[in-house]
Coordinates of C-alpha atoms in Angstrom, one line a residue:
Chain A
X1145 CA -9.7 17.4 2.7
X1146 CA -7.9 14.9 4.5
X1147 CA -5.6 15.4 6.9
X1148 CA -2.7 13.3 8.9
X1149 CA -0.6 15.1 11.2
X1150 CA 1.7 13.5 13.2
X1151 CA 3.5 14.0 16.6
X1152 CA 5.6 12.2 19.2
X1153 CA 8.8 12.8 17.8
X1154 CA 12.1 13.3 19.5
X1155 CA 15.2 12.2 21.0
X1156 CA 15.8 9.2 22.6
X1157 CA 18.3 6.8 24.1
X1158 CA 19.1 3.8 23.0
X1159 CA 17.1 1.5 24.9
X1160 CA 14.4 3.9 25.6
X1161 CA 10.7 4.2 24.3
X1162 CA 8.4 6.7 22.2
X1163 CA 4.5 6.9 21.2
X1164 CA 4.0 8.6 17.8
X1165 CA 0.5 9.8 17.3
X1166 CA -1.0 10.8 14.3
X1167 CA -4.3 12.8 14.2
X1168 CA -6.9 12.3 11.0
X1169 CA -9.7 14.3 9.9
X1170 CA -11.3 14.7 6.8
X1171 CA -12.6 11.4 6.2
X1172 CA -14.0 8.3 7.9
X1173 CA -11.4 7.2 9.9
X1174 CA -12.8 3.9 10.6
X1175 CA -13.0 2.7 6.9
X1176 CA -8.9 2.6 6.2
X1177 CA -6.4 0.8 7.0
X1178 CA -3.5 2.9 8.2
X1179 CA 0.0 2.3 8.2
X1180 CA 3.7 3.6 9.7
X1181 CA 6.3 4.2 7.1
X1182 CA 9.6 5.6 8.1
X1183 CA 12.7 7.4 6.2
X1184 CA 15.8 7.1 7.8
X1185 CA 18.5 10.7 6.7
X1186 CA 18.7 10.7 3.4
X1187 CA 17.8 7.4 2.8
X1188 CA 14.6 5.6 1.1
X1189 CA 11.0 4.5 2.3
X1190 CA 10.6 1.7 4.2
X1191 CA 7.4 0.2 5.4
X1192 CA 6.9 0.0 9.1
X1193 CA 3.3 -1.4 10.4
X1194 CA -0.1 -1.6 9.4
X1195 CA -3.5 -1.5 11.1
X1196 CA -6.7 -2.6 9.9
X1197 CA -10.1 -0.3 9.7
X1198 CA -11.2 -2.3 12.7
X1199 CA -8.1 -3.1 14.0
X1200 CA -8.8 -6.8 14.5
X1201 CA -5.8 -7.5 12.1
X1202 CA -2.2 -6.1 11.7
X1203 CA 1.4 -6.5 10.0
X1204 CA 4.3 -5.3 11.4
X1205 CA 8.0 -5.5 9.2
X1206 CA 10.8 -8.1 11.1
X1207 CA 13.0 -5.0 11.8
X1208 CA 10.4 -3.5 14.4
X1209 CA 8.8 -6.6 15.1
X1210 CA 8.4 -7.7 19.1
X1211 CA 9.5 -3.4 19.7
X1212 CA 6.6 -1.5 18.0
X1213 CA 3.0 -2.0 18.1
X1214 CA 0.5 0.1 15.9
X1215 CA -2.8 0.9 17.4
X1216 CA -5.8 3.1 17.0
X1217 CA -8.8 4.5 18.7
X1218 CA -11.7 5.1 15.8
X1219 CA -13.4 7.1 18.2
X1220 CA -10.6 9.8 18.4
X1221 CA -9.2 9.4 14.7
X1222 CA -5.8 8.7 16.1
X1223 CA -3.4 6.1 15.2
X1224 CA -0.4 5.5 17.3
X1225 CA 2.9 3.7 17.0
X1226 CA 4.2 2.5 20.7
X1227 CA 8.1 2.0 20.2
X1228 CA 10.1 0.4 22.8
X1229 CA 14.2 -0.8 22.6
X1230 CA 14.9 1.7 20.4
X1231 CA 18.3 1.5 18.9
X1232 CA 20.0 4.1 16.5
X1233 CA 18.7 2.7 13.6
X1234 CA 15.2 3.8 14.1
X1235 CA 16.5 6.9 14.0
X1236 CA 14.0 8.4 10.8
X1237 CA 11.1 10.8 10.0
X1238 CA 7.9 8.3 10.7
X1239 CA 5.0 9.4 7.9
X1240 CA 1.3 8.1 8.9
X1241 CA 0.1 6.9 5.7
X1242 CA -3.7 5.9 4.7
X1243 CA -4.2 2.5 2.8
X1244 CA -5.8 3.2 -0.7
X1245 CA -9.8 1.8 -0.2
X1246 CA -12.4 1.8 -2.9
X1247 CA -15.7 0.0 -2.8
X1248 CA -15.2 -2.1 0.4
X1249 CA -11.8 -3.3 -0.9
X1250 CA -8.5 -1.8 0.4
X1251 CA -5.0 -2.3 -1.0
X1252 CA -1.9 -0.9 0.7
X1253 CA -0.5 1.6 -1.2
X1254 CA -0.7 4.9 0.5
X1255 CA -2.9 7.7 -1.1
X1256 CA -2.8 10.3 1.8
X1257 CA 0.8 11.2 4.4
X1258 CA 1.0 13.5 6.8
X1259 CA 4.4 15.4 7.2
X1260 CA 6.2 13.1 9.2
X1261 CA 7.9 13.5 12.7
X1262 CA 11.8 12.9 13.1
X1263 CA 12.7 10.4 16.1
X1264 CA 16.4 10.6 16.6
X1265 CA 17.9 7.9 18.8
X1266 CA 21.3 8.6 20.0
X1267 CA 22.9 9.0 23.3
Chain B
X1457 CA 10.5 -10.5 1.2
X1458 CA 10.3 -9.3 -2.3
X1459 CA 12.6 -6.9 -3.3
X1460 CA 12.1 -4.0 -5.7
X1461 CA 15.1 -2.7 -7.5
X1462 CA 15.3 0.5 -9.3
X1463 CA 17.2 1.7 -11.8
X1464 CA 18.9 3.6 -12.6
X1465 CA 19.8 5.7 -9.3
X1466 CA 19.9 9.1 -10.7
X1467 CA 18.7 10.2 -14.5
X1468 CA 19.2 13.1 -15.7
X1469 CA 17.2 14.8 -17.6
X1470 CA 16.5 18.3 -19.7
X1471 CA 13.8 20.2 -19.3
X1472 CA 10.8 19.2 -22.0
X1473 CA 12.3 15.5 -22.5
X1474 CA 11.0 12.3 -21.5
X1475 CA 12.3 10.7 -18.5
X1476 CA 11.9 6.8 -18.1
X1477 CA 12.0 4.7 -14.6
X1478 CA 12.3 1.1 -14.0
X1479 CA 11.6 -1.2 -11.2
X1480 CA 12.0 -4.6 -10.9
X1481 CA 10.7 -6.9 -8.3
X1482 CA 12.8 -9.8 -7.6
X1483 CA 9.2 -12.3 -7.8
X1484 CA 6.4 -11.2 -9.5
X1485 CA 3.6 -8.9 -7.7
X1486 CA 1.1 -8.8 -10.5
X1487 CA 0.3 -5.4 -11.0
X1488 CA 0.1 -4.5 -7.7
X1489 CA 2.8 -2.2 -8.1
X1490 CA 2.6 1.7 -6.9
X1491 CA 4.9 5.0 -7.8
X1492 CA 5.3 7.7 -5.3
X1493 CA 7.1 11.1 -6.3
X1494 CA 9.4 13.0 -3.1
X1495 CA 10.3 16.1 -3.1
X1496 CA 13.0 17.4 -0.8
X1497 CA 11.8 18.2 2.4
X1498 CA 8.3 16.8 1.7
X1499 CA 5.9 13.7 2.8
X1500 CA 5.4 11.4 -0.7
X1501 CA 2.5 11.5 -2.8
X1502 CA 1.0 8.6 -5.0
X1503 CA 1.2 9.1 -8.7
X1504 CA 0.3 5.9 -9.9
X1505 CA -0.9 2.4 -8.7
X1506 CA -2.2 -1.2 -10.3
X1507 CA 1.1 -0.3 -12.1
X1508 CA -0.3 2.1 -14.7
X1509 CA -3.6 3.9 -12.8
X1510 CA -2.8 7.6 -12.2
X1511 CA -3.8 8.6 -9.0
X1512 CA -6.4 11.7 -8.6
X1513 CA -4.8 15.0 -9.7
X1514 CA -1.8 13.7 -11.1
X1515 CA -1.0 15.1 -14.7
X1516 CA -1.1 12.7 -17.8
X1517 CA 2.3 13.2 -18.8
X1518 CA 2.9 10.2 -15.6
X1519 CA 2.0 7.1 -17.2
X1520 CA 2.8 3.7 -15.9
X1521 CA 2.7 0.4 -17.2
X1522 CA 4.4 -3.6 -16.7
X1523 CA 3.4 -6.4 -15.3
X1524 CA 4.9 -9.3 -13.0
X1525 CA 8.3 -8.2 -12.4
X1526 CA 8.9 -5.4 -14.7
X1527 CA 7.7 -1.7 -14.3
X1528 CA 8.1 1.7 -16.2
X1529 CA 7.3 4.7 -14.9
X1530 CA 7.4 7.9 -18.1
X1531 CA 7.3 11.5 -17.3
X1532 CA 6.4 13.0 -20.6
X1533 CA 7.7 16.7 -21.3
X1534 CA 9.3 17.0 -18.0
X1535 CA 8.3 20.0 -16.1
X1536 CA 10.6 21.7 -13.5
X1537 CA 8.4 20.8 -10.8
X1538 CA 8.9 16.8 -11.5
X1539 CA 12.2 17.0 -10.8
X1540 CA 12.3 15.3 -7.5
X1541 CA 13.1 11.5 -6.7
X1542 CA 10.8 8.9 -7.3
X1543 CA 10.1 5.7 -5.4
X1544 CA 8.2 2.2 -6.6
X1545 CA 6.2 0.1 -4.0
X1546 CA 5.1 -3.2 -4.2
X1547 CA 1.6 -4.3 -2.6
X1548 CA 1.1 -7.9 -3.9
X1549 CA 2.8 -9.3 -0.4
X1550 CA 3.8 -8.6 3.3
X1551 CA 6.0 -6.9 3.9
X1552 CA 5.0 -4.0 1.8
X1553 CA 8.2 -3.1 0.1
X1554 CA 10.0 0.1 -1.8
X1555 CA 12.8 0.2 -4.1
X1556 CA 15.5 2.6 -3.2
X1557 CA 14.4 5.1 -5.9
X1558 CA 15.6 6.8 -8.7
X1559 CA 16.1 10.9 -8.4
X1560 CA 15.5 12.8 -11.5
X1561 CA 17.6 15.9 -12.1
X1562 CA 17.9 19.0 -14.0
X1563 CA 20.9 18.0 -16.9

């Protein structure tokens, strides 16, 4: 069964910086893509970052570019979202999402989310 | 960036009817075009994708189906468990983009 559960979440200051992990399990971590897609309080999905299986490419939307920076280690099954300059409208539940792959191919949409953890920025 | 628009922004629905979702992208994506269902308090999960593929598990009364810049999304014999709201997703270009949704409620 596959698995995403993230942590990291909090309170911050404006200006300040986070890591958001998220651990996998259940499949091979190394063949997906993997992405970052936040919700802001009741308000709609909006896609964050994106990291290839091997890591050697990534996207990143123009409201977190330059601040975040998606990462992984295959090794550990971990993917990581390294947020600095935060400002209050970061302020969401972050979902670690795995990008849809069938035979070699991968397209993101996102089959599998964990549960999400709620960063609040505010002073 | 391509924008997806939904419509309409709440529906409402009785129990045992048919419930029908658009979503329009503002250039065309093809049929790379995905439909997540949200319940409150809860992560997504993918119903459909290639605008009319239902995802594994999900029930056949979700069908799917447009091309290019138009999309439907019909629940068939609405259950009480699909009310919930309902979000499209274009994967045809970066960034990845979502339409604002449409929430479908109990009439």
């Amino acid at each position: 069964e596959v698995q995403l559960v993230e942590s990291g979440g909090g309170l911050v200051k404006p200006g300040g910086s986070l890591r958001l992990s998220c651990a996998a399990s259940g499949f091979t971590f190394s063949s997906y893509s993997m992405n970052w897609v936040r919700q802001a309080p009741g308000k709609g999905l909006e896609w964050v970052s994106s990291i290839s299986g091997s890591a050697d490419s990534s996207h990143d939307s123009d409201s977190v570019k330059g601040r975040f920076t998606i990462s992984r280690d295959n090794a550990g099954y971990s993917l990581y979202l390294q947020a600095h300059s935060l400002r209050a409208e970061d302020t969401a539940v972050y979902y670690c999402a795995r990008t849809y792959c069938s035979g070699g191919r991968c397209y993101e949409f996102f089959d599998s989310w964990g549960q999400g953890t709620l960063v609040t920025v505010s002073s | 960036e391509i924008v997806m628009t939904q419509s309409p922004a709440t529906l409402s629905v009785s129990p045992g009817e048919t419930a029908t979702l658009s979503c329009r992208a503002s250039q065309s994506v093809s049929s790379k075009l995905a439909w997540y269902q949200q319940k409150p308090g809860q992560a997504p999960r993918l119903l459909i994708y290639g605008a009319s593929t239902g995802a594994a598990g999900i029930p056949a009364r979700f069908s799917g189906s447009g091309s290019g810049t138009e999309f439907t999304l019909t629940i068939s014999s609405l259950q009480s468990e699909d009310f919930a709201v309902y979000y499209c997703q274009q994967y045809n270009s970066w960034p990845r983009t979502f339409g604002q949704g449409t929430k479908v409620e109990i009439k």
